CSV table of C-alpha atoms and ligand atoms in Angstrom, one decimal:
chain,number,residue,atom,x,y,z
A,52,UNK,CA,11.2,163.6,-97.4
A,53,UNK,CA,13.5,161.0,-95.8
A,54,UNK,CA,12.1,160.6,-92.3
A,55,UNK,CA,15.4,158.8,-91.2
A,56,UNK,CA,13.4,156.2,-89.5
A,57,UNK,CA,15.2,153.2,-91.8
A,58,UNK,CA,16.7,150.6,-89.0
A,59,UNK,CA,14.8,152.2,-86.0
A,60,UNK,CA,13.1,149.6,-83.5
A,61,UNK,CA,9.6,150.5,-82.7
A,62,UNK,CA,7.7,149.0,-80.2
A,63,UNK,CA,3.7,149.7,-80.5
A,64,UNK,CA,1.7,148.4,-77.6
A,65,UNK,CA,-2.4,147.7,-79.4
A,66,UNK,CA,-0.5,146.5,-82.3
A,67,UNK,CA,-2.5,144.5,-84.3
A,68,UNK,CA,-5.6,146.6,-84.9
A,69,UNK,CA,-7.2,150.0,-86.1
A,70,UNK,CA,-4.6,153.1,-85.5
A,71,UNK,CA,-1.8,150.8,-83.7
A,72,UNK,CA,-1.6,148.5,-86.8
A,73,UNK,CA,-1.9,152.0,-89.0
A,74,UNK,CA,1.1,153.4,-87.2
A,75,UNK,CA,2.7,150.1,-87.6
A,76,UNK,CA,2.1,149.9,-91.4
A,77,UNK,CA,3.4,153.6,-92.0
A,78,UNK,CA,6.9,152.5,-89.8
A,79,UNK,CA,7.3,149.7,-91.5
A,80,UNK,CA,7.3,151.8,-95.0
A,81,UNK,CA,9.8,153.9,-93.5
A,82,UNK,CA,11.9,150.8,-93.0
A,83,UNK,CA,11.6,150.5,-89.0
A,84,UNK,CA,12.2,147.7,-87.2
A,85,UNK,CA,8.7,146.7,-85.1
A,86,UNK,CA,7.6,144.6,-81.7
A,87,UNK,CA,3.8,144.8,-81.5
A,88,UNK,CA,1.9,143.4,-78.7
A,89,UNK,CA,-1.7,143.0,-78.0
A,90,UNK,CA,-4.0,140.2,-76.5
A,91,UNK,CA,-5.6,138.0,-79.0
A,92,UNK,CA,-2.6,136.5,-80.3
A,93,UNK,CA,-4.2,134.7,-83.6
A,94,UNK,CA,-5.1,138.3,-85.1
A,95,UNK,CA,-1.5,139.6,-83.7
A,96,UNK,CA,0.7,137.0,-85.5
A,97,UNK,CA,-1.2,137.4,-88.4
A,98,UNK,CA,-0.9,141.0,-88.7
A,99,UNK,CA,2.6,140.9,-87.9
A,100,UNK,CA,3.4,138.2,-90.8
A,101,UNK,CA,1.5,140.3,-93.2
A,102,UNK,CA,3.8,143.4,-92.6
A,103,UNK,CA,6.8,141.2,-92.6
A,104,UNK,CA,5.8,140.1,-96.1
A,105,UNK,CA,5.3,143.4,-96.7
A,106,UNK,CA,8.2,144.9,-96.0
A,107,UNK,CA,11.9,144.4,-95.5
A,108,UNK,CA,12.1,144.7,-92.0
A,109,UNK,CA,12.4,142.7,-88.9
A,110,UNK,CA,8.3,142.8,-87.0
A,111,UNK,CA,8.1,140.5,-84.0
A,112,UNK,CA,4.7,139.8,-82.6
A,113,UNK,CA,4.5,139.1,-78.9
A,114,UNK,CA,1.2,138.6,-77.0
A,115,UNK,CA,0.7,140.6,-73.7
A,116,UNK,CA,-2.2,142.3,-71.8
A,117,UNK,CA,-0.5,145.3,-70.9
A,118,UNK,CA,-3.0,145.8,-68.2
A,119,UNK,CA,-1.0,143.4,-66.3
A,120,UNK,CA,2.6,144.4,-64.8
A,121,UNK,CA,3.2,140.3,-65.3
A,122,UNK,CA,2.6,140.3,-68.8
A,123,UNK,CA,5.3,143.6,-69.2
A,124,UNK,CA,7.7,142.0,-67.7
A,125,UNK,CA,7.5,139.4,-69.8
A,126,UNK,CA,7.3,141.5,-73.0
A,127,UNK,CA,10.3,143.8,-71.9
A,128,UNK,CA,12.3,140.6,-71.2
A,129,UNK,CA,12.0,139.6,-74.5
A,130,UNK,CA,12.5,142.9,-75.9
A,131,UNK,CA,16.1,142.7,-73.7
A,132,UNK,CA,16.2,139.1,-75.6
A,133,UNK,CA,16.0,140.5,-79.3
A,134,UNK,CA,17.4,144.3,-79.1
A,135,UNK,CA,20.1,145.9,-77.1
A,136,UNK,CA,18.5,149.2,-77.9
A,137,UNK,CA,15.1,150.5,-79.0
A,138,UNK,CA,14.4,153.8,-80.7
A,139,UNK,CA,10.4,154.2,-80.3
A,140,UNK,CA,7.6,153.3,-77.3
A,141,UNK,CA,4.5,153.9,-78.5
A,142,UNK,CA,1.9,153.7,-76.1
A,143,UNK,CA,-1.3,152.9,-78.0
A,144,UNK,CA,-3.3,150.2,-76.2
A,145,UNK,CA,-6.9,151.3,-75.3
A,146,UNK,CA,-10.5,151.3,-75.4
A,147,UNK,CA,-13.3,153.2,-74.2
A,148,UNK,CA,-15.7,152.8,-71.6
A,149,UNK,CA,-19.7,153.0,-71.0
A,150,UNK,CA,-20.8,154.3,-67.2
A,151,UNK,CA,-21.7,156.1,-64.7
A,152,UNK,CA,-19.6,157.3,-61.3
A,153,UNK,CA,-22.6,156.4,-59.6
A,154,UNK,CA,-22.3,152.7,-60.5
A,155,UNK,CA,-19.0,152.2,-61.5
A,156,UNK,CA,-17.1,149.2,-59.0
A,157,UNK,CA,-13.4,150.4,-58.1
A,158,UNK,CA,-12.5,147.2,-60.2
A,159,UNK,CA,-13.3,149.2,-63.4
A,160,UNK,CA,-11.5,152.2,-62.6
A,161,UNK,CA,-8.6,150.0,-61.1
A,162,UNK,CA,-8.4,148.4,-64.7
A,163,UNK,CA,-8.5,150.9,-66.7
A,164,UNK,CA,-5.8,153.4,-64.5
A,165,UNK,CA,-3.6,149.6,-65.3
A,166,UNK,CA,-4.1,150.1,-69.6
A,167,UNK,CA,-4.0,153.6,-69.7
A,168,UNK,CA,-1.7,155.0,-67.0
A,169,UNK,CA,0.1,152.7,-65.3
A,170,UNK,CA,0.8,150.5,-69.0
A,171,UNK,CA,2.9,153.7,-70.2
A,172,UNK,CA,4.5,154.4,-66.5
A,173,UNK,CA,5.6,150.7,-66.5
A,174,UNK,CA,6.4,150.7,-70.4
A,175,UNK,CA,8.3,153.9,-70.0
A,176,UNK,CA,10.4,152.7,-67.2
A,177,UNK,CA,11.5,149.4,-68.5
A,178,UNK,CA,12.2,150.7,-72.1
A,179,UNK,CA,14.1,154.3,-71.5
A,180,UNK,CA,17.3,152.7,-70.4
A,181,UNK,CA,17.1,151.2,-74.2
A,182,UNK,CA,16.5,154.3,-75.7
A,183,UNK,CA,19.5,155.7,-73.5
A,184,UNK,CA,21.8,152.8,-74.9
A,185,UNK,CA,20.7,154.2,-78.5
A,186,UNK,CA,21.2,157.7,-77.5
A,187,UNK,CA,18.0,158.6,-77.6
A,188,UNK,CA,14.4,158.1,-78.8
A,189,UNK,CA,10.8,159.0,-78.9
A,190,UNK,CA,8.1,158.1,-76.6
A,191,UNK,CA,4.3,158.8,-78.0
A,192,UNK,CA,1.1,158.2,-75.9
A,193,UNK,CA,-1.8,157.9,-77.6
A,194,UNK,CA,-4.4,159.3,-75.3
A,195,UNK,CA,-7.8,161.0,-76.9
A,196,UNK,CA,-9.7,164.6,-77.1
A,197,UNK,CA,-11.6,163.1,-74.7
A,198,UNK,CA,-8.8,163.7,-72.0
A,199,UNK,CA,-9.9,167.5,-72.2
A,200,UNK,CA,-13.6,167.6,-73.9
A,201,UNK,CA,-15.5,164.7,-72.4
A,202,UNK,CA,-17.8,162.6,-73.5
A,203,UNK,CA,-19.7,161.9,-70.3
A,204,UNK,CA,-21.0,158.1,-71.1
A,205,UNK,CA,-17.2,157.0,-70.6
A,206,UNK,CA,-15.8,158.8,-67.4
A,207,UNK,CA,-13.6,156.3,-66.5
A,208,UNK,CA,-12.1,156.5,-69.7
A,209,UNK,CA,-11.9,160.7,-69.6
A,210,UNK,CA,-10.5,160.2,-66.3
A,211,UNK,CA,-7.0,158.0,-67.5
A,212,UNK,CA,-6.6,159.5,-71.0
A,213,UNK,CA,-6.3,162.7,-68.8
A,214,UNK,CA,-3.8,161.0,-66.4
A,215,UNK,CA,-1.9,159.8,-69.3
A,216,UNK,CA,-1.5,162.9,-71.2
A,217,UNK,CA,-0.4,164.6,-67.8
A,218,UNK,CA,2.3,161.5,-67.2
A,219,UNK,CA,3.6,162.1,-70.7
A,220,UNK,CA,4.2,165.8,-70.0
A,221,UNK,CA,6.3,165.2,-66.3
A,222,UNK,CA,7.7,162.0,-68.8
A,223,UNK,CA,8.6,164.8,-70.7
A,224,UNK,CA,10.3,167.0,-68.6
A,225,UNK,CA,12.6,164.1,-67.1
A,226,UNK,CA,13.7,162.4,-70.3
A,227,UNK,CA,14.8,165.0,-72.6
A,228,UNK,CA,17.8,165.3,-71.1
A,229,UNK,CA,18.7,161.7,-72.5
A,230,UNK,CA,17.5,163.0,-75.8
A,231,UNK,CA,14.3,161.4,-75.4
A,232,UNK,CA,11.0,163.4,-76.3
A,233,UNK,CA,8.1,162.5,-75.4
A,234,UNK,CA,4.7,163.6,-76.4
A,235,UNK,CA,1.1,162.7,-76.7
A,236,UNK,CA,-1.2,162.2,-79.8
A,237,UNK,CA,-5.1,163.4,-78.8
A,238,UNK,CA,-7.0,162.1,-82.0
A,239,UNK,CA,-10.9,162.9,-82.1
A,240,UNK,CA,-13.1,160.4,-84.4
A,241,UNK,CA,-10.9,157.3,-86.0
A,242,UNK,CA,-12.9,155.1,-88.3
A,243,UNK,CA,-11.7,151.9,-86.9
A,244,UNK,CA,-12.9,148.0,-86.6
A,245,UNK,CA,-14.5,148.9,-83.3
A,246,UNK,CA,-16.7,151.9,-84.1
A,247,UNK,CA,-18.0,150.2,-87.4
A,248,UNK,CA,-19.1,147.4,-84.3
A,249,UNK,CA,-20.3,149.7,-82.0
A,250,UNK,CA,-22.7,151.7,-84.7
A,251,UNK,CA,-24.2,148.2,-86.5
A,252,UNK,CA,-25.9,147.7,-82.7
A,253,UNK,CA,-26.7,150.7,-82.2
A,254,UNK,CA,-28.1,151.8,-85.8
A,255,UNK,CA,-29.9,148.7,-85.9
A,256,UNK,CA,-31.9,150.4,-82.6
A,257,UNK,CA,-32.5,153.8,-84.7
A,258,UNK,CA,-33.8,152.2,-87.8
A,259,UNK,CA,-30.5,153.2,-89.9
A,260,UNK,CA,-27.6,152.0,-91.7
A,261,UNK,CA,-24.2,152.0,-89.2
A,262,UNK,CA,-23.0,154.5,-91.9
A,263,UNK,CA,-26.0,156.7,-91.5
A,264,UNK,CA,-25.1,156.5,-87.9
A,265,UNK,CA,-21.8,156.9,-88.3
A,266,UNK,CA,-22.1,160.0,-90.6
A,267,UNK,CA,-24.7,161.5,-88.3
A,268,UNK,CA,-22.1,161.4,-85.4
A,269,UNK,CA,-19.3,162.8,-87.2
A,270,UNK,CA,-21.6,165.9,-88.5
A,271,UNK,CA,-23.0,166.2,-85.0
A,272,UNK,CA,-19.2,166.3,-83.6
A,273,UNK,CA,-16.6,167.3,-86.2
A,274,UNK,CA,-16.2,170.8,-88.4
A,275,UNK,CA,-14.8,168.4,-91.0
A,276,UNK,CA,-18.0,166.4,-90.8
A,277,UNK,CA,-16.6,162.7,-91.1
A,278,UNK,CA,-14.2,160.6,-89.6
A,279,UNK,CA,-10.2,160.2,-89.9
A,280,UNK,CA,-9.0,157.0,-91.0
A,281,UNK,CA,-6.0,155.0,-89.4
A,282,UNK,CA,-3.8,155.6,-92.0
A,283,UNK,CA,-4.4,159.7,-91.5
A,284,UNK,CA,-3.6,159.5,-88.3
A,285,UNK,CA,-0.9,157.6,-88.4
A,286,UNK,CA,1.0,159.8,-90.9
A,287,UNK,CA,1.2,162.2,-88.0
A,288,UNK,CA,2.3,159.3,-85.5
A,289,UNK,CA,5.7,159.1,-87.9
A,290,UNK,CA,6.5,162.4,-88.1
A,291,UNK,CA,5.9,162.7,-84.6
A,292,UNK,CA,8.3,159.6,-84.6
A,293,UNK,CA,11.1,161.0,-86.7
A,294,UNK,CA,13.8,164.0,-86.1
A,295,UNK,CA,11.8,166.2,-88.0
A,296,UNK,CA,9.7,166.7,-85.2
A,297,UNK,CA,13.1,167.4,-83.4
A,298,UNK,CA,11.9,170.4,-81.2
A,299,UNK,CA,9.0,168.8,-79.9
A,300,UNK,CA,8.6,168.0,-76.8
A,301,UNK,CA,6.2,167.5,-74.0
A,302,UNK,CA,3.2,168.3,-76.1
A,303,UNK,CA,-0.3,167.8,-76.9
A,304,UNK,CA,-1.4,167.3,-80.4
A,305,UNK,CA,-4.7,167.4,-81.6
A,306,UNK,CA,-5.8,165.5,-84.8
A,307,UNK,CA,-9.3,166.0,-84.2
A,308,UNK,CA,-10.9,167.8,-87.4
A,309,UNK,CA,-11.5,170.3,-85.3
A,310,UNK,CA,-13.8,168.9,-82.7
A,311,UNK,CA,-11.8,170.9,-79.7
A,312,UNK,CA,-14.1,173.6,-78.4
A,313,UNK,CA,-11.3,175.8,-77.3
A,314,UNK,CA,-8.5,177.3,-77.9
A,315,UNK,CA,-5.5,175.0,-76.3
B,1116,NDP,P1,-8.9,149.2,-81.4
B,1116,NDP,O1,-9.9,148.6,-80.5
B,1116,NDP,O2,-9.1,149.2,-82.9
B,1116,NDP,O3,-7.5,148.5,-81.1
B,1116,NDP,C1,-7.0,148.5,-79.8
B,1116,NDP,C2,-5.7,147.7,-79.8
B,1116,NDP,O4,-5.3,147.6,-78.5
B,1116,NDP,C3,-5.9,146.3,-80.4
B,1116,NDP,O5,-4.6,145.9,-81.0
B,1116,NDP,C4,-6.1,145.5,-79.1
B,1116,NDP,O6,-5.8,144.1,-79.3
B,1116,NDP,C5,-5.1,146.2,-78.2
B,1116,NDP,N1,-5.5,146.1,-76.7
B,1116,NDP,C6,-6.6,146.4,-76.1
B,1116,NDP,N2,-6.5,146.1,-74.8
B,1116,NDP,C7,-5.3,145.6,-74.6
B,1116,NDP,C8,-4.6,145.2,-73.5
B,1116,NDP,N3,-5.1,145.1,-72.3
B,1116,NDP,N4,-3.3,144.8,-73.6
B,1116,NDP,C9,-2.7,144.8,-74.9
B,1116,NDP,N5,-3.3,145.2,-76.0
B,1116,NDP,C10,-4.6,145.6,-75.8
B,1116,NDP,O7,-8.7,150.7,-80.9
B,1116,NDP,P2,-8.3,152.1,-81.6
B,1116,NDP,O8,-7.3,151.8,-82.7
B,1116,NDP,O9,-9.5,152.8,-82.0
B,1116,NDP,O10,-7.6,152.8,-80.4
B,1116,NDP,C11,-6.3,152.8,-80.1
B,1116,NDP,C12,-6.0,153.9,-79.1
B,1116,NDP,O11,-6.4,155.2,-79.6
B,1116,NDP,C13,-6.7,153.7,-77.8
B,1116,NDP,O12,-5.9,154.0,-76.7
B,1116,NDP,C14,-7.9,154.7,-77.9
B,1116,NDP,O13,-8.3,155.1,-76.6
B,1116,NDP,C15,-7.3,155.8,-78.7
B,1116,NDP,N6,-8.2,156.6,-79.4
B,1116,NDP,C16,-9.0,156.1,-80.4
B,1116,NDP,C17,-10.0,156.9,-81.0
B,1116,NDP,C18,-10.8,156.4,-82.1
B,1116,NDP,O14,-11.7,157.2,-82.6
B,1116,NDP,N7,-10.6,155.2,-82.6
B,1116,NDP,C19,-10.1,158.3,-80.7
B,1116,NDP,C20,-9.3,158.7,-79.6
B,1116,NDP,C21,-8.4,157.9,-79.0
B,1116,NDP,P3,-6.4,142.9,-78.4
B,1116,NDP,O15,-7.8,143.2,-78.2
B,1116,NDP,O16,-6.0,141.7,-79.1
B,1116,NDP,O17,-5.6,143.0,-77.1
């Protein structure tokens, strides 16, 4: 199926890593155009020369913490440098959390209301007169199941993703008049960089291999029993992307193996 995506401009915030780079991969193969952003910059222009090596498309790497509105302005100013248009905002950058409300400092929840929410809200704003200039285009925020089944170690991160999805729906409603639709991805358990990190320390605790642990966890939450990789996931992120998935809009999509408890 030809997703017409050949000659879009993309721009993926989390670029350079796990489901952001997978995303970015599986546009590039369509033949879009990308601008990927994230932190550590080594690890961002090395990604993006690998794609453009890759691929016969244009992928421009610019480093920016999208916690901080400084660090947008300066991305979307050189967005307005390269492009005159852009086609696709993908909202991706993120990470999880470890607290309780008890002892959580107003700083934490401060910084991650700047990734998750106010990222998008700032993102959106600056980009949706480019999409307008292209008459049209596709917003996608990457939020998490956890925005509507917690897991109750990471409040703070519960909290935002559930801001963000509700942002993308009033996003939604005000855009699609422009011919832009907006929509959020929920995934459940993606077998990325971080979680292979996160289960070596804490298998090493248990007495187990970090795919032991990793296995145990998927069983415990998921019908399907393991993991998603990137590269599933992302599959859904292009469609989502293209105008196949023309008469979607202000939505919630789950791509969680079936971990939601209820019916949504
Ligand atoms: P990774 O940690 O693998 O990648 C995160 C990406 O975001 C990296 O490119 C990282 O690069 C970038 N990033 C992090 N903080 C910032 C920042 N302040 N400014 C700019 N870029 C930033 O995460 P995942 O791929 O696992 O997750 C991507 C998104 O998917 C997140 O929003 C996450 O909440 C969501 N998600 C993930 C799930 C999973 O199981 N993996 C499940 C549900 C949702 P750098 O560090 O260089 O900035």
């Amino acid at each position: 199926m030809d997703l017409q995506l050949k000659d879009k401009v993309a721009v993926i915030t989390g670029g350079s890593v796990g489901i952001g780079l997978a995303v970015a991969y599986a546009l590039a193969a369509e033949g879009a155009n990308l601008v990927l952003c994230a932190r550590n910059r080594k690890r961002l222009f090395q990604v993006t020369e690998d794609i453009q090596q890759q691929f016969p498309v244009n992928a421009k790497a610019i480093q920016a913490d999208v916690s901080k509105p400084e660090d947008i302005e300066s991305l979307v100013r050189q967005i307005n440098g390269q492009y005159q248009g852009i086609d696709i905002l993908i909202n991706n950058a993120g990470v999880g959390s470890n607290e309780t409300i008890m002892n959580a400092a107003d700083e934490k929840w401060q910084y991650y209301w700047d990734l998750h929410v106010m990222a998008a809200v700032r993102l959106s704003r600056a980009l949706v007169p480019l999409m307008k200039n292209n008459g049209g285009g596709v917003i996608l925020n990457n939020s998490s199941i956890c925005a509507k089944q917690p897991l109750y170690y990471e409040p703070i991160y519960n909290t935002t993703k559930a801001a963000l999805s509700m942002f993308s729906k009033c996003l939604a409603h005000e855009v699609i008049g422009e011919n832009i639709r907006v929509n959020t991805v929920n995934p459940g358990l993606i077998m990325t960089p971080d979680w292979r990190k996160t289960a070596a320390e804490l298998a090493e605790k248990e007495g187990i291999t970090a795919d032991e642990y990793l296995d145990r966890l998927a069983k415990k939450y998921t019908p399907i029993g393991r993991f998603a990789t990137p590269e599933e996931l992302a599959k859904f992120f292009v469609f989502l992307c293209s105008p196949a998935a023309s008469y979607s809009v202000g939505s919630t999509y789950y791509v969680d193996g079936g971990w939601l408890n209820v019916v949504n």
